[in-house]
PDB file of C-alpha atoms in Angstrom:
ATOM      1  CA  MET A  17      10.541   3.249   0.401  1.00 38.00           C
ATOM      2  CA  LYS A  18      13.273   2.717   2.979  1.00 39.00           C
ATOM      3  CA  SER A  19      14.075   5.664   5.222  1.00 37.00           C
ATOM      4  CA  TYR A  20      17.737   6.752   5.567  1.00 35.00           C
ATOM      5  CA  LYS A  21      18.544   8.281   8.935  1.00 32.00           C
ATOM      6  CA  TYR A  22      21.887   9.660  10.041  1.00 30.00           C
ATOM      7  CA  VAL A  23      23.329  12.895  11.376  1.00 30.00           C
ATOM      8  CA  ILE A  24      26.028  15.077   9.895  1.00 31.00           C
ATOM      9  CA  PHE A  25      27.088  18.499  11.320  1.00 28.00           C
ATOM     10  CA  PHE A  26      27.764  20.500   8.159  1.00 31.00           C
ATOM     11  CA  SER A  27      24.956  22.375   6.298  1.00 32.00           C
ATOM     12  CA  LEU A  28      27.376  23.070   3.342  1.00 39.00           C
ATOM     13  CA  ILE A  29      29.133  19.978   1.720  1.00 38.00           C
ATOM     14  CA  ALA A  30      31.937  20.399  -0.748  1.00 44.00           C
ATOM     15  CA  CYS A  31      31.413  18.150  -3.803  1.00 54.00           C
ATOM     16  CA  GLY A  32      34.271  18.152  -6.278  1.00 54.00           C
ATOM     17  CA  GLY A  33      35.212  21.697  -5.183  1.00 56.00           C
ATOM     18  CA  GLU A  34      31.600  22.854  -5.510  1.00 68.00           C
ATOM     19  CA  LYS A  35      29.901  23.927  -2.241  1.00 81.00           C
ATOM     20  CA  ILE A  36      26.234  22.991  -2.169  1.00 88.00           C
ATOM     21  CA  ASP A  37      23.558  23.499   0.521  1.00 92.00           C
ATOM     22  CA  TRP A  38      22.015  20.031   0.157  1.00 93.00           C
ATOM     23  CA  THR A  39      19.177  20.929   2.384  1.00 91.00           C
ATOM     24  CA  LYS A  40      17.921  23.313  -0.343  1.00 91.00           C
ATOM     25  CA  ALA A  41      19.010  21.309  -3.358  1.00 93.00           C
ATOM     26  CA  LYS A  42      16.734  19.426  -5.832  1.00 94.00           C
ATOM     27  CA  ILE A  43      17.249  15.833  -6.942  1.00 94.00           C
ATOM     28  CA  GLU A  44      18.568  17.210 -10.266  1.00 93.00           C
ATOM     29  CA  ASP A  45      21.440  18.937  -8.218  1.00 93.00           C
ATOM     30  CA  ALA A  46      22.314  15.714  -6.408  1.00 94.00           C
ATOM     31  CA  TYR A  47      22.025  13.110  -9.189  1.00 95.00           C
ATOM     32  CA  ARG A  48      23.844  14.325 -12.241  1.00 95.00           C
ATOM     33  CA  PRO A  49      24.482  11.736 -14.955  1.00 95.00           C
ATOM     34  CA  TYR A  50      27.370  13.785 -16.453  1.00 96.00           C
ATOM     35  CA  ALA A  51      29.900  16.104 -14.801  1.00 95.00           C
ATOM     36  CA  ILE A  52      29.580  18.780 -17.557  1.00 96.00           C
ATOM     37  CA  GLU A  53      26.535  20.789 -18.363  1.00 96.00           C
ATOM     38  CA  LYS A  54      26.132  20.138 -21.997  1.00 97.00           C
ATOM     39  CA  GLY A  55      27.767  18.381 -24.934  1.00 97.00           C
ATOM     40  CA  PHE A  56      27.658  16.974 -28.419  1.00 98.00           C
ATOM     41  CA  ILE A  57      29.555  13.710 -29.044  1.00 98.00           C
ATOM     42  CA  GLU A  58      29.960  11.602 -32.242  1.00 98.00           C
ATOM     43  CA  TYR A  59      30.910   7.977 -31.855  1.00 98.00           C
ATOM     44  CA  LYS A  60      32.332   5.442 -34.365  1.00 98.00           C
ATOM     45  CA  TYR A  61      31.622   1.624 -34.077  1.00 97.00           C
ATOM     46  CA  SER A  62      33.996  -0.868 -35.518  1.00 97.00           C
ATOM     47  CA  GLY A  63      34.533  -4.765 -35.433  1.00 95.00           C
ATOM     48  CA  GLU A  64      31.421  -6.905 -35.323  1.00 94.00           C
ATOM     49  CA  GLU A  65      29.208  -3.863 -35.292  1.00 94.00           C
ATOM     50  CA  GLU A  66      29.934  -0.958 -37.574  1.00 96.00           C
ATOM     51  CA  GLY A  67      28.403   2.415 -37.865  1.00 97.00           C
ATOM     52  CA  LYS A  68      27.892   5.614 -35.872  1.00 98.00           C
ATOM     53  CA  GLU A  69      26.150   7.095 -32.895  1.00 98.00           C
ATOM     54  CA  THR A  70      25.430  10.704 -31.827  1.00 97.00           C
ATOM     55  CA  LEU A  71      24.822  11.996 -28.317  1.00 97.00           C
ATOM     56  CA  ILE A  72      23.469  15.423 -27.497  1.00 97.00           C
ATOM     57  CA  PHE A  73      22.801  16.399 -23.841  1.00 97.00           C
ATOM     58  CA  LYS A  74      22.104  19.330 -21.595  1.00 97.00           C
ATOM     59  CA  ASP A  75      21.467  20.005 -17.868  1.00 96.00           C
ATOM     60  CA  TYR A  76      24.257  17.601 -16.904  1.00 96.00           C
ATOM     61  CA  GLY A  77      22.699  14.758 -18.715  1.00 96.00           C
ATOM     62  CA  HIS A  78      19.179  15.069 -17.463  1.00 96.00           C
ATOM     63  CA  TRP A  79      18.170  15.597 -21.024  1.00 97.00           C
ATOM     64  CA  GLN A  80      19.690  13.317 -23.658  1.00 96.00           C
ATOM     65  CA  PHE A  81      19.246  12.606 -27.276  1.00 96.00           C
ATOM     66  CA  ARG A  82      20.886   9.539 -28.863  1.00 96.00           C
ATOM     67  CA  SER A  83      20.792   8.451 -32.467  1.00 95.00           C
ATOM     68  CA  LYS A  84      22.498   5.217 -33.485  1.00 96.00           C
ATOM     69  CA  GLU A  85      22.910   3.754 -36.970  1.00 96.00           C
ATOM     70  CA  THR A  86      24.927   0.587 -37.204  1.00 96.00           C
ATOM     71  CA  ARG A  87      25.032  -2.765 -38.989  1.00 92.00           C
ATOM     72  CA  ALA A  88      25.883  -6.212 -37.403  1.00 89.00           C
ATOM     73  CA  GLN A  89      25.994  -9.460 -39.293  1.00 82.00           C
ATOM     74  CA  ASN A  90      24.445  -7.576 -42.253  1.00 80.00           C
ATOM     75  CA  VAL A  91      21.444  -6.512 -40.263  1.00 85.00           C
ATOM     76  CA  PRO A  92      20.737  -2.799 -40.015  1.00 88.00           C
ATOM     77  CA  LEU A  93      20.282  -1.524 -36.419  1.00 91.00           C
ATOM     78  CA  LYS A  94      18.795   1.885 -35.971  1.00 94.00           C
ATOM     79  CA  LYS A  95      17.872   3.386 -32.670  1.00 95.00           C
ATOM     80  CA  ILE A  96      16.674   6.794 -31.270  1.00 95.00           C
ATOM     81  CA  GLU A  97      16.434   7.414 -27.558  1.00 96.00           C
ATOM     82  CA  ILE A  98      15.294  10.654 -25.815  1.00 96.00           C
ATOM     83  CA  ILE A  99      15.744  10.870 -22.126  1.00 96.00           C
ATOM     84  CA  SER A 100      14.252  13.470 -19.683  1.00 96.00           C
ATOM     85  CA  PRO A 101      13.619  13.400 -16.022  1.00 95.00           C
ATOM     86  CA  THR A 102       9.941  12.481 -16.631  1.00 95.00           C
ATOM     87  CA  LYS A 103      10.027  10.103 -19.536  1.00 96.00           C
ATOM     88  CA  ILE A 104      12.088   7.851 -21.909  1.00 96.00           C
ATOM     89  CA  VAL A 105      11.151   7.794 -25.629  1.00 96.00           C
ATOM     90  CA  ASN A 106      12.500   4.853 -27.599  1.00 95.00           C
ATOM     91  CA  TYR A 107      12.378   4.144 -31.387  1.00 96.00           C
ATOM     92  CA  LYS A 108      14.106   1.187 -33.102  1.00 95.00           C
ATOM     93  CA  SER A 109      14.085  -0.179 -36.651  1.00 94.00           C
ATOM     94  CA  THR A 110      12.285  -3.524 -36.809  1.00 93.00           C
ATOM     95  CA  CYS A 111      10.936  -5.824 -39.520  1.00 94.00           C
ATOM     96  CA  LYS A 112       7.873  -4.040 -41.005  1.00 94.00           C
ATOM     97  CA  CYS A 113       4.584  -5.255 -39.515  1.00 94.00           C
ATOM     98  CA  LEU A 114       1.861  -6.098 -41.927  1.00 94.00           C
ATOM     99  CA  GLU A 115      -0.794  -7.157 -39.353  1.00 94.00           C
ATOM    100  CA  TYR A 116      -1.369  -6.430 -35.727  1.00 93.00           C
ATOM    101  CA  LYS A 117      -3.453  -8.073 -33.074  1.00 94.00           C
ATOM    102  CA  ILE A 118      -4.679  -5.690 -30.274  1.00 94.00           C
ATOM    103  CA  VAL A 119      -4.875  -7.370 -26.849  1.00 94.00           C
ATOM    104  CA  ARG A 120      -7.095  -5.504 -24.418  1.00 90.00           C
ATOM    105  CA  ASP A 121      -7.240  -7.768 -21.304  1.00 83.00           C
ATOM    106  CA  THR A 122      -6.207  -6.557 -17.803  1.00 79.00           C
ATOM    107  CA  SER A 123      -3.492  -9.120 -17.215  1.00 85.00           C
ATOM    108  CA  ASP A 124      -0.114  -7.916 -15.661  1.00 85.00           C
ATOM    109  CA  GLU A 125       1.393  -8.215 -19.121  1.00 88.00           C
ATOM    110  CA  ASN A 126      -0.971  -6.042 -20.916  1.00 91.00           C
ATOM    111  CA  ARG A 127      -2.096  -3.556 -18.212  1.00 93.00           C
ATOM    112  CA  GLY A 128      -1.194   0.096 -18.499  1.00 95.00           C
ATOM    113  CA  ILE A 129      -0.557   0.037 -22.252  1.00 97.00           C
ATOM    114  CA  TYR A 130      -2.040   2.364 -24.783  1.00 97.00           C
ATOM    115  CA  TYR A 131      -1.762   2.435 -28.646  1.00 96.00           C
ATOM    116  CA  TYR A 132      -2.733   5.122 -31.065  1.00 95.00           C
ATOM    117  CA  ASP A 133      -5.988   4.447 -32.848  1.00 94.00           C
ATOM    118  CA  THR A 134      -5.567   6.004 -36.301  1.00 91.00           C
ATOM    119  CA  LEU A 135      -9.256   5.887 -36.995  1.00 92.00           C
ATOM    120  CA  LYS A 136     -10.312   7.541 -33.737  1.00 94.00           C
ATOM    121  CA  GLY A 137      -7.248   9.837 -33.736  1.00 94.00           C
ATOM    122  CA  GLU A 138      -6.419   9.220 -30.132  1.00 96.00           C
ATOM    123  CA  TYR A 139      -4.749   6.759 -27.680  1.00 96.00           C
ATOM    124  CA  VAL A 140      -6.869   3.907 -26.417  1.00 96.00           C
ATOM    125  CA  PRO A 141      -6.056   0.948 -24.073  1.00 95.00           C
ATOM    126  CA  GLY A 142      -4.599  -1.991 -25.719  1.00 95.00           C
ATOM    127  CA  ASN A 143      -1.295  -3.895 -26.370  1.00 94.00           C
ATOM    128  CA  PRO A 144      -0.513  -4.190 -30.139  1.00 94.00           C
ATOM    129  CA  TYR A 145       1.172  -7.484 -31.041  1.00 92.00           C
ATOM    130  CA  CYS A 146       2.646  -7.938 -34.551  1.00 94.00           C
ATOM    131  CA  ILE A 147       1.436 -11.237 -36.008  1.00 94.00           C
ATOM    132  CA  LYS A 148       2.638 -10.884 -39.563  1.00 94.00           C
ATOM    133  CA  GLN A 149       5.930  -9.377 -40.671  1.00 94.00           C
ATOM    134  CA  LYS A 150       7.235  -8.517 -44.117  1.00 93.00           C
ATOM    135  CA  LYS A 151       9.559 -11.561 -44.617  1.00 93.00           C
ATOM    136  CA  GLU A 152      10.433 -13.900 -47.447  1.00 92.00           C
ATOM    137  CA  VAL A 153      12.226 -17.268 -47.769  1.00 90.00           C
ATOM    138  CA  LYS A 154      15.750 -16.626 -49.079  1.00 87.00           C
ATOM    139  CA  GLU A 155      18.974 -18.622 -49.143  1.00 81.00           C
ATOM    140  CA  VAL A 156      21.595 -17.304 -46.684  1.00 75.00           C
ATOM    141  CA  GLY A 157      24.822 -19.136 -46.553  1.00 75.00           C
ATOM    142  CA  GLY A 158      23.364 -22.088 -48.373  1.00 82.00           C
ATOM    143  CA  ILE A 159      20.460 -22.381 -45.946  1.00 86.00           C
ATOM    144  CA  LYS A 160      16.851 -21.312 -46.753  1.00 88.00           C
ATOM    145  CA  GLN A 161      15.383 -19.085 -43.988  1.00 86.00           C
ATOM    146  CA  LEU A 162      12.879 -16.396 -43.447  1.00 88.00           C
ATOM    147  CA  VAL A 163      14.547 -12.998 -44.072  1.00 88.00           C
ATOM    148  CA  CYS A 164      13.134  -9.568 -43.405  1.00 91.00           C
ATOM    149  CA  THR A 165      12.717  -7.673 -46.600  1.00 91.00           C
ATOM    150  CA  GLU A 166      11.679  -4.246 -45.279  1.00 92.00           C
ATOM    151  CA  TYR A 167      12.213  -2.384 -42.044  1.00 92.00           C
ATOM    152  CA  ASP A 168      10.090   0.158 -40.236  1.00 93.00           C
ATOM    153  CA  TRP A 169      10.270   2.170 -36.999  1.00 94.00           C
ATOM    154  CA  GLU A 170       8.641   1.022 -33.751  1.00 95.00           C
ATOM    155  CA  GLY A 171       8.352   3.362 -30.790  1.00 95.00           C
ATOM    156  CA  SER A 172       7.474   3.384 -27.084  1.00 96.00           C
ATOM    157  CA  ILE A 173       7.229   6.043 -24.318  1.00 97.00           C
ATOM    158  CA  ARG A 174       7.317   5.322 -20.645  1.00 97.00           C
ATOM    159  CA  PRO A 175       8.020   7.056 -17.344  1.00 98.00           C
ATOM    160  CA  ASN A 176      11.627   7.379 -16.340  1.00 97.00           C
ATOM    161  CA  ALA A 177      11.850   4.725 -13.568  1.00 96.00           C
ATOM    162  CA  MET A 178      15.239   5.818 -12.153  1.00 95.00           C
ATOM    163  CA  TYR A 179      14.169   9.447 -11.711  1.00 96.00           C
ATOM    164  CA  TYR A 180      10.889   8.252 -10.200  1.00 96.00           C
ATOM    165  CA  VAL A 181      12.751   6.282  -7.555  1.00 96.00           C
ATOM    166  CA  LEU A 182      15.445   8.867  -6.827  1.00 96.00           C
ATOM    167  CA  SER A 183      12.891  11.658  -6.563  1.00 96.00           C
ATOM    168  CA  THR A 184      10.830   9.682  -4.098  1.00 96.00           C
ATOM    169  CA  ILE A 185      13.822   9.096  -1.881  1.00 95.00           C
ATOM    170  CA  TRP A 186      14.988  12.738  -2.152  1.00 95.00           C
ATOM    171  CA  ASP A 187      11.665  14.427  -1.713  1.00 94.00           C
ATOM    172  CA  THR A 188      10.781  12.423   1.416  1.00 94.00           C
ATOM    173  CA  ALA A 189      14.265  12.828   3.032  1.00 93.00           C
ATOM    174  CA  SER A 190      14.834  15.103   6.020  1.00 93.00           C
ATOM    175  CA  PRO A 191      17.314  18.049   5.655  1.00 93.00           C
ATOM    176  CA  LYS A 192      19.906  16.156   7.677  1.00 91.00           C
ATOM    177  CA  THR A 193      19.391  13.027   5.473  1.00 92.00           C
ATOM    178  CA  LYS A 194      19.971  15.192   2.345  1.00 93.00           C
ATOM    179  CA  GLN A 195      23.329  16.357   3.680  1.00 92.00           C
ATOM    180  CA  LYS A 196      24.819  12.856   3.310  1.00 90.00           C
ATOM    181  CA  LEU A 197      22.607  11.776   0.491  1.00 93.00           C
ATOM    182  CA  GLY A 198      23.751  14.507  -1.865  1.00 93.00           C
ATOM    183  CA  PRO A 199      27.361  13.459  -2.301  1.00 92.00           C
ATOM    184  CA  LEU A 200      26.385   9.713  -2.354  1.00 93.00           C
ATOM    185  CA  MET A 201      23.994  10.531  -5.275  1.00 93.00           C
ATOM    186  CA  ARG A 202      26.825  12.224  -7.171  1.00 91.00           C
ATOM    187  CA  GLN A 203      28.942   9.157  -6.817  1.00 89.00           C
ATOM    188  CA  PHE A 204      26.033   6.783  -7.717  1.00 91.00           C
ATOM    189  CA  ALA A 205      25.500   8.695 -11.004  1.00 91.00           C
ATOM    190  CA  LYS A 206      29.235   8.069 -11.855  1.00 86.00           C
ATOM    191  CA  GLU A 207      28.907   4.240 -11.032  1.00 84.00           C
ATOM    192  CA  MET A 208      25.730   4.098 -13.237  1.00 87.00           C
ATOM    193  CA  SER A 209      27.644   5.586 -16.086  1.00 84.00           C
ATOM    194  CA  ILE A 210      30.469   3.035 -15.848  1.00 79.00           C
ATOM    195  CA  GLY A 211      27.982   0.132 -15.483  1.00 73.00           C
ATOM    196  CA  PHE A 212      26.620  -0.612 -11.948  1.00 59.00           C
ATOM    197  CA  ILE A 213      26.229  -4.284 -12.510  1.00 56.00           C
ATOM    198  CA  TYR A 214      30.023  -4.452 -12.908  1.00 58.00           C
ATOM    199  CA  ALA A 215      30.754  -2.110 -10.013  1.00 58.00           C
ATOM    200  CA  ALA A 216      32.282  -4.821  -7.771  1.00 58.00           C
ATOM    201  CA  ALA A 217      34.569  -6.022 -10.647  1.00 69.00           C
ATOM    202  CA  ILE A 218      35.742  -2.644 -12.070  1.00 73.00           C
ATOM    203  CA  VAL A 219      39.287  -1.599 -11.510  1.00 78.00           C
ATOM    204  CA  GLU A 220      40.697   1.757 -12.402  1.00 82.00           C
ATOM    205  CA  MET A 221      43.910   1.298 -14.400  1.00 85.00           C
ATOM    206  CA  PRO A 222      46.912   3.619 -13.972  1.00 80.00           C
ATOM    207  CA  THR A 223      47.124   4.431 -17.751  1.00 84.00           C
ATOM    208  CA  LYS A 224      45.106   7.169 -19.484  1.00 89.00           C
ATOM    209  CA  LYS A 225      43.979   7.275 -23.083  1.00 93.00           C
ATOM    210  CA  ASP A 226      43.411  10.189 -25.220  1.00 96.00           C
ATOM    211  CA  ILE A 227      40.120  10.079 -27.159  1.00 97.00           C
ATOM    212  CA  ALA A 228      38.899  12.863 -29.401  1.00 97.00           C
ATOM    213  CA  GLY A 229      41.341  15.129 -27.621  1.00 96.00           C
ATOM    214  CA  LYS A 230      40.103  14.268 -24.076  1.00 97.00           C
ATOM    215  CA  LYS A 231      42.105  12.367 -21.548  1.00 96.00           C
ATOM    216  CA  THR A 232      40.033   9.539 -20.309  1.00 96.00           C
ATOM    217  CA  THR A 233      40.181   7.286 -17.213  1.00 93.00           C
ATOM    218  CA  PHE A 234      40.685   3.689 -18.155  1.00 92.00           C
ATOM    219  CA  TYR A 235      38.614   1.024 -16.295  1.00 90.00           C
ATOM    220  CA  LYS A 236      38.814  -2.712 -16.751  1.00 88.00           C
ATOM    221  CA  VAL A 237      36.118  -5.308 -15.723  1.00 84.00           C
ATOM    222  CA  GLN A 238      37.797  -8.164 -13.946  1.00 81.00           C
ATOM    223  CA  GLY A 239      36.939 -11.620 -15.309  1.00 81.00           C
ATOM    224  CA  LYS A 240      35.673 -10.229 -18.539  1.00 84.00           C
ATOM    225  CA  ASP A 241      37.256  -8.691 -21.632  1.00 88.00           C
ATOM    226  CA  ILE A 242      35.655  -5.390 -21.328  1.00 89.00           C
ATOM    227  CA  ARG A 243      37.477  -1.987 -21.167  1.00 91.00           C
ATOM    228  CA  ILE A 244      35.724   1.329 -20.573  1.00 92.00           C
ATOM    229  CA  PHE A 245      37.126   4.823 -21.076  1.00 94.00           C
ATOM    230  CA  LEU A 246      35.427   7.558 -19.007  1.00 94.00           C
ATOM    231  CA  TRP A 247      35.612  11.382 -19.177  1.00 96.00           C
ATOM    232  CA  ASN A 248      33.427  13.401 -16.862  1.00 96.00           C
ATOM    233  CA  ASN A 249      31.224  10.506 -16.200  1.00 94.00           C
ATOM    234  CA  ILE A 250      30.654  10.102 -19.997  1.00 96.00           C
ATOM    235  CA  ILE A 251      31.877   6.966 -21.826  1.00 95.00           C
ATOM    236  CA  LEU A 252      33.986   8.094 -24.657  1.00 97.00           C
ATOM    237  CA  GLY A 253      35.101   4.614 -25.564  1.00 96.00           C
ATOM    238  CA  SER A 254      34.665   0.954 -24.904  1.00 94.00           C
ATOM    239  CA  GLU A 255      36.145  -2.386 -26.051  1.00 94.00           C
ATOM    240  CA  VAL A 256      34.210  -5.566 -25.609  1.00 92.00           C
ATOM    241  CA  ILE A 257      35.639  -8.962 -26.691  1.00 91.00           C
ATOM    242  CA  SER A 258      33.298 -11.947 -26.494  1.00 87.00           C
ATOM    243  CA  GLU A 259      34.433 -15.473 -25.443  1.00 85.00           C
ATOM    244  CA  THR A 260      34.513 -16.403 -29.132  1.00 88.00           C
ATOM    245  CA  GLY A 261      36.931 -13.546 -29.868  1.00 88.00           C
ATOM    246  CA  LYS A 262      34.314 -11.300 -31.521  1.00 91.00           C
ATOM    247  CA  LYS A 263      35.226  -7.626 -30.870  1.00 94.00           C
ATOM    248  CA  ILE A 264      33.011  -4.411 -30.698  1.00 95.00           C
ATOM    249  CA  ILE A 265      35.026  -1.172 -30.452  1.00 96.00           C
ATOM    250  CA  VAL A 266      33.206   2.190 -29.722  1.00 97.00           C
ATOM    251  CA  GLU A 267      35.263   5.472 -29.726  1.00 98.00           C
ATOM    252  CA  ALA A 268      34.286   9.071 -29.782  1.00 98.00           C
ATOM    253  CA  ILE A 269      35.634  10.950 -32.829  1.00 98.00           C
ATOM    254  CA  LYS A 270      34.262  14.389 -31.949  1.00 98.00           C
ATOM    255  CA  VAL A 271      33.602  16.040 -28.600  1.00 98.00           C
ATOM    256  CA  ASP A 272      32.084  19.506 -28.339  1.00 97.00           C
ATOM    257  CA  GLU A 273      31.742  20.854 -24.797  1.00 96.00           C
ATOM    258  CA  ASN A 274      29.920  24.025 -25.782  1.00 94.00           C
ATOM    259  CA  PRO A 275      27.553  23.198 -28.508  1.00 95.00           C
ATOM    260  CA  LYS A 276      24.581  25.437 -29.421  1.00 93.00           C
ATOM    261  CA  ILE A 277      21.617  23.432 -28.051  1.00 92.00           C
ATOM    262  CA  THR A 278      17.962  24.070 -28.574  1.00 90.00           C
ATOM    263  CA  ASP A 279      14.916  22.412 -26.956  1.00 87.00           C
ATOM    264  CA  ASP A 280      13.808  20.999 -30.186  1.00 87.00           C
ATOM    265  CA  MET A 281      16.826  18.785 -30.368  1.00 87.00           C
ATOM    266  CA  PHE A 282      15.159  16.681 -27.762  1.00 88.00           C
ATOM    267  CA  ASN A 283      12.109  16.222 -29.917  1.00 80.00           C
ATOM    268  CA  LYS A 284      13.837  15.097 -33.089  1.00 72.00           C
ATOM    269  CA  THR A 285      11.753  12.133 -34.087  1.00 76.00           C
ATOM    270  CA  PRO A 286      10.610  12.674 -37.709  1.00 76.00           C
ATOM    271  CA  PRO A 287       6.929  13.651 -38.127  1.00 78.00           C
ATOM    272  CA  ASP A 288       6.361  10.609 -40.353  1.00 83.00           C
ATOM    273  CA  PHE A 289       7.302   8.201 -37.525  1.00 89.00           C
ATOM    274  CA  PRO A 290       4.477   6.038 -36.166  1.00 92.00           C
ATOM    275  CA  LYS A 291       2.902   7.055 -32.862  1.00 93.00           C
ATOM    276  CA  PRO A 292       4.765   5.353 -29.971  1.00 95.00           C
ATOM    277  CA  VAL A 293       3.046   2.862 -27.709  1.00 97.00           C
ATOM    278  CA  LYS A 294       2.560   4.405 -24.284  1.00 97.00           C
ATOM    279  CA  TYR A 295       3.217   2.645 -20.938  1.00 97.00           C
ATOM    280  CA  ASP A 296       2.004   4.152 -17.700  1.00 97.00           C
ATOM    281  CA  THR A 297       3.070   3.518 -14.138  1.00 96.00           C
ATOM    282  CA  THR A 298       0.731   0.532 -13.785  1.00 95.00           C
ATOM    283  CA  SER A 299       2.397  -1.313 -16.710  1.00 96.00           C
ATOM    284  CA  PHE A 300       4.518  -4.325 -16.241  1.00 94.00           C
ATOM    285  CA  ILE A 301       7.620  -2.785 -18.018  1.00 95.00           C
ATOM    286  CA  PHE A 302       7.635   0.280 -15.710  1.00 96.00           C
ATOM    287  CA  LYS A 303       7.148  -1.791 -12.594  1.00 96.00           C
ATOM    288  CA  LYS A 304      10.037  -4.120 -13.698  1.00 95.00           C
ATOM    289  CA  GLU A 305      12.333  -1.088 -14.336  1.00 95.00           C
ATOM    290  CA  LYS A 306      11.110   0.620 -11.064  1.00 96.00           C
ATOM    291  CA  ASN A 307      12.009  -2.552  -9.050  1.00 95.00           C
ATOM    292  CA  LEU A 308      15.431  -2.758 -10.603  1.00 92.00           C
ATOM    293  CA  ALA A 309      16.133   0.919  -9.886  1.00 93.00           C
ATOM    294  CA  GLU A 310      15.054   0.395  -6.281  1.00 94.00           C
ATOM    295  CA  GLN A 311      17.466  -2.546  -5.877  1.00 91.00           C
ATOM    296  CA  LEU A 312      20.419  -0.726  -7.417  1.00 89.00           C
ATOM    297  CA  VAL A 313      19.810   2.449  -5.237  1.00 92.00           C
ATOM    298  CA  ASN A 314      19.136   0.484  -2.070  1.00 90.00           C
ATOM    299  CA  ILE A 315      22.235  -1.658  -2.527  1.00 87.00           C
ATOM    300  CA  TYR A 316      24.491   1.280  -3.209  1.00 87.00           C
ATOM    301  CA  LEU A 317      23.215   3.391  -0.251  1.00 87.00           C
ATOM    302  CA  SER A 318      23.383   0.302   2.043  1.00 85.00           C
ATOM    303  CA  GLU A 319      27.016  -0.360   1.047  1.00 80.00           C
ATOM    304  CA  LYS A 320      27.826   3.351   1.715  1.00 75.00           C
ATOM    305  CA  GLY A 321      26.237   3.185   5.199  1.00 68.00           C
ATOM    306  CA  ALA A 322      23.540   5.560   4.356  1.00 66.00           C
ATOM    307  CA  ASN A 323      20.980   3.624   6.373  1.00 60.00           C
ATOM    308  CA  LYS A 324      22.972   3.879   9.655  1.00 57.00           C
TER     309      LYS A 324
END
């Protein structure tokens, strides 16, 4: 990991009116996905994708629960995502699998993957591939094609690559380094919320928009028909229009800044869900996410002169 060396002569740095001794702070103090401590938000989808989404978070977004249920082109789309500093749990609806093939080789693609063996009642090494789904030939728009006739949940759990990278940088930084890194981490969190891949093309517009009673900041992506409406680092609305004119609009319809939150809200997967496939730090998917996180962080810190 790259070392960031610089000198700054203040032990207390003001960040958004908040004075923080970065030399004693933790990475959770520096990198805060959201600017408010907790919240409950309901979203409505319209256009090419219709439905709803719920976001519950605490500890400034270090813990998040998202539940999405929409429909696009008559295909149901259901997702559940639980994010914590140590792991990310994902569930999505997919065509019901009738037969699996378990691959147990040690190639890069299959290394570090574990599935739940129902006979043994424990996780064992192996990558489960679905080789037969519940589909039937049906006529759709005058064309015969294979169509899924039943959906089921499919889950995965993996280490949180972004926190892994940020924690490594923070925990190995000197006290002087942390004094400059702290405010930069706060700003990096905001850019990640907006969409870091669009960072160079994002322009803050002078107009504001009220969404669910909150005054949002309006951002536009140059060269693309994308609009983002941000409030306290949280996207409350977005409008995406494709080159063919298809539009997806997402907008919050309810925002609660002081909800009653319990820890079990972040473990809300129903008991009848299948056990998720587990990926460890040697798995290809984690290494890929870790490499991307390192690139994003290093590019941002380099642009801000953190390595000088």
